[in-house]
Short mmCIF file of C-alpha atoms and ligand atoms in Angstrom, two decimals:
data_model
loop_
_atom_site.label_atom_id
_atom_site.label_comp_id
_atom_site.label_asym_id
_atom_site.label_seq_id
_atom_site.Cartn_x
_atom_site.Cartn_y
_atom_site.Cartn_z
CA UNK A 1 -31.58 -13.73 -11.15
CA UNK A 2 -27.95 -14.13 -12.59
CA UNK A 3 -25.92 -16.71 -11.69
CA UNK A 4 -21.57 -16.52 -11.72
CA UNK A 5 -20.05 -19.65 -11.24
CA UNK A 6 -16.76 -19.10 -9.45
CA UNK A 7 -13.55 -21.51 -8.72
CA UNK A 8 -10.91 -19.99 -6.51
CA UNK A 9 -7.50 -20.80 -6.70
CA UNK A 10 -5.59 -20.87 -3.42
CA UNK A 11 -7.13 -21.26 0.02
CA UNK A 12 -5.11 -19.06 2.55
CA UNK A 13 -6.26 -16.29 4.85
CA UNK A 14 -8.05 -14.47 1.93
CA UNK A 15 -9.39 -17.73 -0.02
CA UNK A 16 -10.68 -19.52 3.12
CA UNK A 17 -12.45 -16.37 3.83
CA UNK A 18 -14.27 -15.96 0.58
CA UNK A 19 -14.84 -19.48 1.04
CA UNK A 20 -16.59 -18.71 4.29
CA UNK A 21 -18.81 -15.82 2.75
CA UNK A 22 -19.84 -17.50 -0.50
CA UNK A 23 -21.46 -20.31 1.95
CA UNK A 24 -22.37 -18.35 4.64
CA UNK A 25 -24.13 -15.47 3.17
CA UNK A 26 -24.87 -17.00 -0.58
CA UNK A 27 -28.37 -15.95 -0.36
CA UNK A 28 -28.05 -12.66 1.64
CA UNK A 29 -25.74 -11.35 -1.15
CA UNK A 30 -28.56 -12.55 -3.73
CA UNK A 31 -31.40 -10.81 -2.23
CA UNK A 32 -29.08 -7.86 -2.01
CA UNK A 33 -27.56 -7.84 -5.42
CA UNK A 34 -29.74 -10.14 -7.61
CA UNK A 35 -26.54 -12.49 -8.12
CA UNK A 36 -26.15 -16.13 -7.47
CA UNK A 37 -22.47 -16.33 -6.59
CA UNK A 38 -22.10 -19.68 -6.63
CA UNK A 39 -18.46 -21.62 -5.52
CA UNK A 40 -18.16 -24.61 -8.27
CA UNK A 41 -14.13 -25.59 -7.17
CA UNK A 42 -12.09 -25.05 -4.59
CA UNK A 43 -8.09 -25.42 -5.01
CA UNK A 44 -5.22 -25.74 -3.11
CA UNK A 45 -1.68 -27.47 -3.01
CA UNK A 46 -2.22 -28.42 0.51
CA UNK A 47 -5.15 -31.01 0.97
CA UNK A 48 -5.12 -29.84 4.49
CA UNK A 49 -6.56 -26.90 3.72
CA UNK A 50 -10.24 -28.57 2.46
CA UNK A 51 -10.60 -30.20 5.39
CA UNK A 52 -10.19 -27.15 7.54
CA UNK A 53 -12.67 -25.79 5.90
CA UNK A 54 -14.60 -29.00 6.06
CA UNK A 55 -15.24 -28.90 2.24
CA UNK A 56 -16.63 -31.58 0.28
CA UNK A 57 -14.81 -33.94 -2.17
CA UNK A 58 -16.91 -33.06 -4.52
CA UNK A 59 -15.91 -29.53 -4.55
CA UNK A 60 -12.44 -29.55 -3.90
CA UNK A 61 -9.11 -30.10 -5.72
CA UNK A 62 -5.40 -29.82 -5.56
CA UNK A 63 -4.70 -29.23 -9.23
CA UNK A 64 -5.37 -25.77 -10.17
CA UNK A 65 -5.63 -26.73 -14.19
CA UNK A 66 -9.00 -28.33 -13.31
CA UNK A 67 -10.11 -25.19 -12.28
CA UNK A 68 -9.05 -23.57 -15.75
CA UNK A 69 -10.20 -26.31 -17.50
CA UNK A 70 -14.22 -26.24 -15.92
CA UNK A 71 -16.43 -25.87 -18.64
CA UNK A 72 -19.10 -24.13 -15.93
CA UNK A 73 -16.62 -21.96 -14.05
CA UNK A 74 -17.75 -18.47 -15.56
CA UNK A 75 -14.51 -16.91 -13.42
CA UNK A 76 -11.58 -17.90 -11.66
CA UNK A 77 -10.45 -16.26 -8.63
CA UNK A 78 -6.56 -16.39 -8.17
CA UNK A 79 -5.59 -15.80 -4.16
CA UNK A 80 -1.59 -17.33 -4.39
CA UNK A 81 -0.01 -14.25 -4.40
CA UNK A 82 3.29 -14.06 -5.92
CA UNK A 83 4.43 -14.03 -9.37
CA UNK A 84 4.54 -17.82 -10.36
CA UNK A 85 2.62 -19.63 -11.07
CA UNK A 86 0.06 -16.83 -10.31
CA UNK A 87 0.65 -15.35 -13.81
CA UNK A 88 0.22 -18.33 -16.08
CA UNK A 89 -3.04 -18.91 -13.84
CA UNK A 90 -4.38 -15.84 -14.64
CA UNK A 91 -3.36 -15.77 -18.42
CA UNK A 92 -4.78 -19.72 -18.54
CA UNK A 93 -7.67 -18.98 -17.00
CA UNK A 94 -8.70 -15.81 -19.90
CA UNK A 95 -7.38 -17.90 -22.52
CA UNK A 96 -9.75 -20.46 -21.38
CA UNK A 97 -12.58 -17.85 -21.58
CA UNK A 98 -13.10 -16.96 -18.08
CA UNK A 99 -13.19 -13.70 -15.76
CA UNK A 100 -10.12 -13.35 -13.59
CA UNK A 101 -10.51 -11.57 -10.04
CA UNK A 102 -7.56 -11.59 -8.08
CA UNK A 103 -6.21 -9.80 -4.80
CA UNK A 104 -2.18 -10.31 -6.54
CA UNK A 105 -0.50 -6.79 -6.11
CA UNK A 106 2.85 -7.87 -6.88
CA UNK A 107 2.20 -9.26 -9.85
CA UNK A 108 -0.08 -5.96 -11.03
CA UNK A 109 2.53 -3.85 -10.25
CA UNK A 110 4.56 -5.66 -12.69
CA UNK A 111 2.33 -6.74 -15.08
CA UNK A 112 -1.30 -5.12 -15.16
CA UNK A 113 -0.97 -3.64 -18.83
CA UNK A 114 -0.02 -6.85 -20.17
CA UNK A 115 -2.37 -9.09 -18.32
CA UNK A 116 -5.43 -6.60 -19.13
CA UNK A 117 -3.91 -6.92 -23.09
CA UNK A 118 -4.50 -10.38 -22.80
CA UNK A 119 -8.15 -9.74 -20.46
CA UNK A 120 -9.14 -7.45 -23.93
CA UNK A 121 -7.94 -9.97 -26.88
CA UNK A 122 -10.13 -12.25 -25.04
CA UNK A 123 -13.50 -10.16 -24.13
CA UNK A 124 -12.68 -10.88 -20.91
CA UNK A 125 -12.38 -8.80 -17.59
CA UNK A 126 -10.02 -8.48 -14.81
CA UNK A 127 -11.10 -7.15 -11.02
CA UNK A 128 -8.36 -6.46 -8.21
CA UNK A 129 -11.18 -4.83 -5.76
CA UNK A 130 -9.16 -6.65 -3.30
CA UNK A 131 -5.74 -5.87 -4.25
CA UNK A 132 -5.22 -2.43 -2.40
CA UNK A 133 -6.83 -1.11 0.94
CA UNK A 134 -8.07 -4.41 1.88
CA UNK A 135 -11.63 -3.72 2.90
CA UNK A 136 -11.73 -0.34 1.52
CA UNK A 137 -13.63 -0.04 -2.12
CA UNK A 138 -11.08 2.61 -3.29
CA UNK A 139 -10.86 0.97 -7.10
CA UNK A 140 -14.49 1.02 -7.20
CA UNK A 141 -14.15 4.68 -6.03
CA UNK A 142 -11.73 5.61 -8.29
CA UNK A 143 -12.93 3.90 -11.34
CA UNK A 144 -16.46 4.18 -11.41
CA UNK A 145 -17.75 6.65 -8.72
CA UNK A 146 -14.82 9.56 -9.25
CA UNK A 147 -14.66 8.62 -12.61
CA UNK A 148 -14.90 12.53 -13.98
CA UNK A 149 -12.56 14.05 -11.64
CA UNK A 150 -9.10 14.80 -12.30
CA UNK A 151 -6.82 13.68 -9.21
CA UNK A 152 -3.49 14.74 -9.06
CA UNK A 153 -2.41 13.79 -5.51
CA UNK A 154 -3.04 10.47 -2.94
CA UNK A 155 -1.94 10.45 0.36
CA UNK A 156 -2.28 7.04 1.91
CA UNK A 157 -1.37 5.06 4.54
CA UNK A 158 -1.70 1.80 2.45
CA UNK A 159 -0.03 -1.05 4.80
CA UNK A 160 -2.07 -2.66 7.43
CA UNK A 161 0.72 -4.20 9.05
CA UNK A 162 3.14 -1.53 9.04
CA UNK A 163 0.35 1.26 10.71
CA UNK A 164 -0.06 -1.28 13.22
CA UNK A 165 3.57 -2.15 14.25
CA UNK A 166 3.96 1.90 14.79
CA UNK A 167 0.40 2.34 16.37
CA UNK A 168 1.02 -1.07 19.42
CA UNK A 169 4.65 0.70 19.59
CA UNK A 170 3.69 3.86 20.54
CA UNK A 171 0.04 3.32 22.34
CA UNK A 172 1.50 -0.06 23.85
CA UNK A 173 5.01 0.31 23.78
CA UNK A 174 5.20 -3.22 22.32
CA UNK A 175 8.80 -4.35 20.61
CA UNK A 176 8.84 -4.11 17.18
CA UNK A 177 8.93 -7.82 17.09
CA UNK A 178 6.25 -8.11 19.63
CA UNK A 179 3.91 -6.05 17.47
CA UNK A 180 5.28 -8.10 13.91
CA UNK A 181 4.00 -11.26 16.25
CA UNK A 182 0.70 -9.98 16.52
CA UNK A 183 0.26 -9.06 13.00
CA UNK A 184 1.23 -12.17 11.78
CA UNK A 185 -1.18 -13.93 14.01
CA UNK A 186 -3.77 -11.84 13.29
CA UNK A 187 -3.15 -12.58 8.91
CA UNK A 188 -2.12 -8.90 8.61
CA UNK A 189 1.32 -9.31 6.98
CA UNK A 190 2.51 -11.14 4.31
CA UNK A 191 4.15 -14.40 4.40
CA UNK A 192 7.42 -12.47 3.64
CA UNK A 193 6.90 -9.36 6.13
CA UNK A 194 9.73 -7.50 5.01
CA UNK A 195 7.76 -6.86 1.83
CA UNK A 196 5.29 -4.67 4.56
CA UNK A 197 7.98 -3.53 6.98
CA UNK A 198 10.43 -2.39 4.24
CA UNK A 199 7.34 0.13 2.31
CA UNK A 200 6.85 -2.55 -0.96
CA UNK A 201 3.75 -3.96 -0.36
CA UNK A 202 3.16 -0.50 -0.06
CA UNK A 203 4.97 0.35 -3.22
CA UNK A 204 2.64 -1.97 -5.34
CA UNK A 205 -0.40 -0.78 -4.15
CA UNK A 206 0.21 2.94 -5.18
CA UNK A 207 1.26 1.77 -8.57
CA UNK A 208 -1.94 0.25 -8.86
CA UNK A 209 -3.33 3.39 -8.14
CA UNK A 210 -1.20 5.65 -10.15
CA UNK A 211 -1.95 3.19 -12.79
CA UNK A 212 -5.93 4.08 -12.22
CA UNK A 213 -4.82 8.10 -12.02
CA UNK A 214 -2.38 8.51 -14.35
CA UNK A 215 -2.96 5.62 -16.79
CA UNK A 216 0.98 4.88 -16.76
CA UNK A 217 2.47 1.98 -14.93
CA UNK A 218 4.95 3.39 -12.73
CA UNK A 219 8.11 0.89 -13.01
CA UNK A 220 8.06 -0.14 -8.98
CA UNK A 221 12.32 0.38 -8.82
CA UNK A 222 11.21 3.89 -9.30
CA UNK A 223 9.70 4.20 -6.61
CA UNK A 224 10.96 5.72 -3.60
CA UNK A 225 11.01 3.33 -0.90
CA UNK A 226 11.85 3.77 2.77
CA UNK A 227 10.57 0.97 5.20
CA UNK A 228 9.47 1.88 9.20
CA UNK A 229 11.95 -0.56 10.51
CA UNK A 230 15.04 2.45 11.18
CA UNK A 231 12.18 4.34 13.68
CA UNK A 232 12.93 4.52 17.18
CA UNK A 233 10.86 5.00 19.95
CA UNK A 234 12.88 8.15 20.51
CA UNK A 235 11.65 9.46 17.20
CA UNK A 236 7.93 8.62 17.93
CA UNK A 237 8.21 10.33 21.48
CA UNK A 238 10.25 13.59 20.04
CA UNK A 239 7.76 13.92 17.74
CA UNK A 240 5.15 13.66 20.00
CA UNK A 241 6.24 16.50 22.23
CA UNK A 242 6.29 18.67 18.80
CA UNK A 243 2.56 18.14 18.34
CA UNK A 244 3.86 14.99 15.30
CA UNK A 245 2.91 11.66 14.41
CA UNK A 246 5.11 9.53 12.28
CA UNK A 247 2.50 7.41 9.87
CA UNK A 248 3.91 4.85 6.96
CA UNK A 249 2.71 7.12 4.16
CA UNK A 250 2.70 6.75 0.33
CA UNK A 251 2.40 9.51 -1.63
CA UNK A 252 1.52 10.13 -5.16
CA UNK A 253 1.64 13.73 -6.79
CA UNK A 254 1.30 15.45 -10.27
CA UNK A 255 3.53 17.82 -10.65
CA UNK A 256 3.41 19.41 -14.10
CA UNK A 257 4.14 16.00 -16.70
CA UNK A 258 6.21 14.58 -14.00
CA UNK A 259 5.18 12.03 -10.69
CA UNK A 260 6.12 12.14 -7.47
CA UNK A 261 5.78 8.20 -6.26
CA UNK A 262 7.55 7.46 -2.76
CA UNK A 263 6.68 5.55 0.05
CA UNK A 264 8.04 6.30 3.49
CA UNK A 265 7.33 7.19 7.27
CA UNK A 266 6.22 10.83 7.02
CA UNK A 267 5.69 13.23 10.01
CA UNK A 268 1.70 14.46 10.05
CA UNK A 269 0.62 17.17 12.57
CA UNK A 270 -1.72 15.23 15.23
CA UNK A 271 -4.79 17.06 14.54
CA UNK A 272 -4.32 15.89 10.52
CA UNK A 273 -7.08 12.76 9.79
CA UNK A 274 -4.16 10.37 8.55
CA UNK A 275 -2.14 10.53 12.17
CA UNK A 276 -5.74 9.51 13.47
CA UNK A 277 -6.09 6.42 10.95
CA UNK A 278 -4.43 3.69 14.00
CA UNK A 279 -3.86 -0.23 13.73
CA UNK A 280 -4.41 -1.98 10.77
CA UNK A 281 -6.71 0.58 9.32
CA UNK A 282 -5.75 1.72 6.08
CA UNK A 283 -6.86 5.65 4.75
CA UNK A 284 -6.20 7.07 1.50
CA UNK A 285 -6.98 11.08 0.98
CA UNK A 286 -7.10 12.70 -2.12
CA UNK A 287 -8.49 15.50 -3.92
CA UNK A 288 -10.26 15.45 -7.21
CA UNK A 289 -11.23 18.65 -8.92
CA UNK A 290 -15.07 18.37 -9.16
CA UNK A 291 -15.42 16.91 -5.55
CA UNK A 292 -13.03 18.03 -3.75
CA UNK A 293 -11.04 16.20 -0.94
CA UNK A 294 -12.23 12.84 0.35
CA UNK A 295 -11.07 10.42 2.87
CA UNK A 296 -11.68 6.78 2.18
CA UNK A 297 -11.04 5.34 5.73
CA UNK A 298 -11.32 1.14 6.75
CA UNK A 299 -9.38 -2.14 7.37
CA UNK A 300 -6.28 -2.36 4.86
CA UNK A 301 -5.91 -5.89 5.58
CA UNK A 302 -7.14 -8.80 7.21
CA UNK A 303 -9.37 -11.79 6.21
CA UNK A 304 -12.61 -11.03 6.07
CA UNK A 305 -12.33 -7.14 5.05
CA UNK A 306 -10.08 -8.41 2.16
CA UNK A 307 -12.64 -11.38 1.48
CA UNK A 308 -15.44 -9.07 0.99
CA UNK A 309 -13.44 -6.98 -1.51
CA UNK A 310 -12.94 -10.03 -3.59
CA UNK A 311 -16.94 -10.46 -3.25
CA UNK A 312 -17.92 -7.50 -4.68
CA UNK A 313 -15.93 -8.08 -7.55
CA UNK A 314 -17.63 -11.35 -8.38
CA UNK A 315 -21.10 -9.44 -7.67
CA UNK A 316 -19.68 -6.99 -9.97
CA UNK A 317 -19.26 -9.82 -12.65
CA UNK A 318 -22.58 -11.70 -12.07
CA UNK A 319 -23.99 -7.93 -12.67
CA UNK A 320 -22.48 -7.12 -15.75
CA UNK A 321 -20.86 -10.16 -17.42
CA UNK A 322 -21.50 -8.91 -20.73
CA UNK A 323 -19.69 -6.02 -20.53
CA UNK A 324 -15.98 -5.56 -21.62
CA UNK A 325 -14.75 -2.83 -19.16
CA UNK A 326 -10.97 -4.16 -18.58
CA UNK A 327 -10.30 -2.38 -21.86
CA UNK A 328 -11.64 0.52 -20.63
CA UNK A 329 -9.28 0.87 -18.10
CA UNK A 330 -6.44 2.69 -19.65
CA UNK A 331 -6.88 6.22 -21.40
CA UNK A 332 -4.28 8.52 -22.20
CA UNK A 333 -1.47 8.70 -19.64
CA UNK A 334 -1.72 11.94 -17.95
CA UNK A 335 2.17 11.39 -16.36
CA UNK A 336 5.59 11.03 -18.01
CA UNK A 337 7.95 10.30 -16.00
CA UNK A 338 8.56 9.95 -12.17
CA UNK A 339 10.39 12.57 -10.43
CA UNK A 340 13.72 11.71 -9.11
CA UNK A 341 14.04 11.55 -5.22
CA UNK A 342 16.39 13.85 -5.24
CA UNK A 343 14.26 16.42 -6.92
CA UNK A 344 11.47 16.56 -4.24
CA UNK A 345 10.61 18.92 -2.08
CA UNK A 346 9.69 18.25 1.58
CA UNK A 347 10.27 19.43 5.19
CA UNK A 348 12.30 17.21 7.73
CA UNK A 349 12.43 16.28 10.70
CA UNK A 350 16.24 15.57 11.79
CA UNK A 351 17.71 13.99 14.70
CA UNK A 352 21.33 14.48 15.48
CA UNK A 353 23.50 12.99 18.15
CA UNK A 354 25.89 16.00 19.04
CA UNK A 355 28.49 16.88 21.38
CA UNK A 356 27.08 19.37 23.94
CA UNK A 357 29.54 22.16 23.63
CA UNK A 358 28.93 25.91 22.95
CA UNK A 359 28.99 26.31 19.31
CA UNK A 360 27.79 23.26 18.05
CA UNK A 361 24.31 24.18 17.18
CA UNK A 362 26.15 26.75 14.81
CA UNK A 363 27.88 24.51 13.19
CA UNK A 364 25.61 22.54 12.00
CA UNK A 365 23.08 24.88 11.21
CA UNK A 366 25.79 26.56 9.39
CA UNK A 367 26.23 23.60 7.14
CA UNK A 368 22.35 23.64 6.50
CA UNK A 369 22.62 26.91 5.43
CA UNK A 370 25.13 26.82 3.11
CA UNK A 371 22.72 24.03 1.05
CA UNK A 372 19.52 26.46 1.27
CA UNK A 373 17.96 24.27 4.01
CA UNK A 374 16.33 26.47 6.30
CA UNK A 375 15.21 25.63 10.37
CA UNK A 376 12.18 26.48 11.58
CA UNK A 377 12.23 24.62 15.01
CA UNK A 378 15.00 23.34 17.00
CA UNK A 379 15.40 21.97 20.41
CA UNK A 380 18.28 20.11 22.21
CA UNK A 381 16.95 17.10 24.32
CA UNK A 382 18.04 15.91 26.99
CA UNK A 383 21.47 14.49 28.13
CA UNK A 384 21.10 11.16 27.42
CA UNK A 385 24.97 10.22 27.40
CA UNK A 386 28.02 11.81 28.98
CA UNK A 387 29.35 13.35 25.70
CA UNK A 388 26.60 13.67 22.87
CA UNK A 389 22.88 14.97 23.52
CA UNK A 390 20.15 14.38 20.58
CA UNK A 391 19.33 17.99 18.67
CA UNK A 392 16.05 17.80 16.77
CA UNK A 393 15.15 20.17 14.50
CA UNK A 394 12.36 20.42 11.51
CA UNK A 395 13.50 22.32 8.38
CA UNK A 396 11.61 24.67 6.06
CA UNK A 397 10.75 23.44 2.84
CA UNK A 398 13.85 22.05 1.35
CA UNK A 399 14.55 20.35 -1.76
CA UNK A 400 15.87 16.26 -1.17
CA UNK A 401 19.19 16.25 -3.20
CA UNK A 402 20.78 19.53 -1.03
CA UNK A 403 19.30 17.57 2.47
CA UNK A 404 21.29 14.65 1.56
CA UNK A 405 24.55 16.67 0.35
CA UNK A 406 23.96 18.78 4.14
CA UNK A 407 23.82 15.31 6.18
CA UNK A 408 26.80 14.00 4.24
CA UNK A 409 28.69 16.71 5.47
CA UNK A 410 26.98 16.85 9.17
CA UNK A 411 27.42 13.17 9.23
CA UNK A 412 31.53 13.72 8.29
CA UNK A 413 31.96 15.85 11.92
CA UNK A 414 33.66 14.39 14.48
CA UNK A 415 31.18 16.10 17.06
CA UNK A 416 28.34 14.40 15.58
CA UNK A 417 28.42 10.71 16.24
CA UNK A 418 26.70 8.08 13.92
CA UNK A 419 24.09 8.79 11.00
CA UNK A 420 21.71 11.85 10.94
CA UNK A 421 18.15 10.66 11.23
CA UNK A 422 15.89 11.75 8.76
CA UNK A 423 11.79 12.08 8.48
CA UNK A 424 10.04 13.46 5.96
CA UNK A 425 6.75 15.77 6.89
CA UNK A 426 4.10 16.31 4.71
CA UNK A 427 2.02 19.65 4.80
CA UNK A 428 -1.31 18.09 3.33
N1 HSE B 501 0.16 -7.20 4.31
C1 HSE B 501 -0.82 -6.34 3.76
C2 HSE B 501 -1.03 -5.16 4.71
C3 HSE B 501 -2.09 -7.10 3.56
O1 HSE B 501 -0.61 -5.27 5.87
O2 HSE B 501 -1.57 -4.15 4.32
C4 HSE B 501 -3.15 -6.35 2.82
O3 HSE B 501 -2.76 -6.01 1.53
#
């Protein structure tokens, strides 16, 4: 039998859930595993929190240095979040000679090569199982089990909270702030929701895993960013009667020595398996050369999903505490630089609010035209005021920069009222 001892730093949703395993199912996960995980300390700012969790004295503490500073804590789980004081934590707790597992995306997608410098100068190793997909064991995946396959694309819907808003809007046409409600009572979002409803939570998590595909950290202000808050419910039903879903999608691609990182709501075609991935569920699709496509599918978020994550990283370290596999993270980066926005190439759905007169249609196709977008569908809805009618169309492939020069032009008409709205659609 091996034994990890384990003190966890910060008992919110996550923490009080690994909390909750570590007792519950302590010797379940050691007949399973061989491994004695085994909680030593407890911390948290707010005393409150031990007693909701009914946990003794003796095992509790509100000052996170005598977590560091436990001779028998063999690794420190850090569950704050945020940058500071997160980071010193983490850095503390290897320079005092201990493991780190943490669920922190914000701070990896900052600072993952420098904190993993620090893991390797001191033999130690860093786990973030838990810090993308929630539930889902797609670093384990990607690390260990696809380890020989090249990957050059992900497709993932990679926010909990934001799949659900759009998922209780359409199936129960809740208000967007009804459905944010629910996900906050539910410990889907983050204490600062705009960080899931604006596509950044997102953001971190695929430069986590562009870090794992591409072995270059992806600064996050280059990544494209488009949150699911502009998204009507005349969007979601317009694309429905096309055959569309609109998902929160974030996209990585290899294309030549450059990546494609963005983050938006993308229109899928119903039948793909990404407009069936519904409610907090998280999915992330990609292709590796030796296997072929796969579709990791499960809950993105929530406590218990996310606790067990965090588990199987300390299982992971009770296994194999000897080993030094943080250094082995990084190889040779197989990217160079992200791709500009304005240099992709995607269809797109667009919405326009037009006058209905004889003509019109021409016009503004006219404008496409003349930047080399071409339409492949088009349809005039219904009149919905007296003067201006919503035109939908979805484009052929076109490339990003000429779109936005074609709206800016569209947009200037004085039979078009307000701002063009824009979706991109993936063909995947
Ligand atoms: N707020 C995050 C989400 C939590 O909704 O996906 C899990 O990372």
């Amino acid at each position: 039998m091996k034994r990890i001892n384990v003190g966890i730093i910060g008992l919110g949703t996550i923490g009080a859930g690994v909390v909750k395993v570590l007792r519950e199912r302590r010797q379940f996960i050691l007949q399973r595993s061989g491994v004695d995980v085994h909680l030593v300390l407890a911390c948290d700012v707010r005393r409150a929190q031990a007693k909701k969790l009914k946990l003794p004295a003796s095992i509790f503490t509100a000052n996170p240095l005598d977590v560091l500073r436990h001779e028998k804590i063999d690794v420190v789980v850090e569950l704050i979040g945020g940058h500071h004081p997160a980071k010193e934590l983490i850095l503390g707790a290897l320079k005092n000679n201990k493991h780190v597992v943490t669920a922190n995306k914000a701070l990896l997608a900052t600072d993952i090569s420098e904190i993993l410098q620090v893991a390797r100068k001191y033999h130690k190793q860093l786990k973030f199982e838990a810090s993308v997909c929630g539930g889902i064991p797609i670093i384990k995946a990607l690390r260990e089990g696809l380890v020989s396959n090249r990957v050059d694309s992900i497709f993932g819907i990679i926010n909990g909270t934001s799949n659900y808003l759009l998922t209780k809007m359409r199936e129960e046409s809740l208000t967007f702030s009804e459905a944010l409600a629910r996900a906050k009572k539910k410990g889907y979002a983050e204490r600062n929701s705009r960080l899931d409803i604006e596509g950044i939570d997102a953001a971190h998590k695929l430069v986590i895993l562009c870090y794992l595909l591409f072995a270059r950290l992806i600064p996050l202000e280059q990544v494209f960013c488009e949150g699911i808050s502009d998204i009507s419910e005349l969007d979601v039903k317009y694309a429905d009667e096309m055959g569309l879903v609109i998902k929160p999608l974030a996209i990585a691609k290899k294309i030549g020595d450059d990546v494609e990182a963005r983050v938006h709501p993308t229109l899928l075609p119903k039948n793909h398996m990404l407009a069936a991935v519904n409610g907090v569920f998280n999915a992330v699709m990609f292709r590796g050369d030796l296997v072929g496509d796969m579709l990791f599918y499960g809950r993105g978020a929530g406590q218990l999903p996310t606790a067990s994550a965090v588990v199987s990283d300390l299982v992971d370290l009770g296994r194999e505490v000897q080993d030094d596999n943080s250094c082995k993270l990084v190889s040779i980066p197989r990217v160079k630089k992200v791709r500009r926005m304005q240099d992709i190439v995607s269809r797109y759905y667009l919405r326009f609010l037009a006058i209905d007169k004889p003509g019109i249609l021409a016009k503004i196709s006219g404008i496409l035209g003349k930047h080399r977008i071409g339409i492949a569908q088009v349809g005039q809805k219904e009149r919905r005021r007296a003067k201006f009618v919503p035109v939908v169309m979805i484009t052929h492939h076109s490339r990003e920069k000429d779109l936005w020069e074609a709206l800016a032009d569209i947009d200037r008409l004085a039979i078009v009222k307000g701002r063009t709205v824009k979706i991109r659609m993936e063909d995947i």
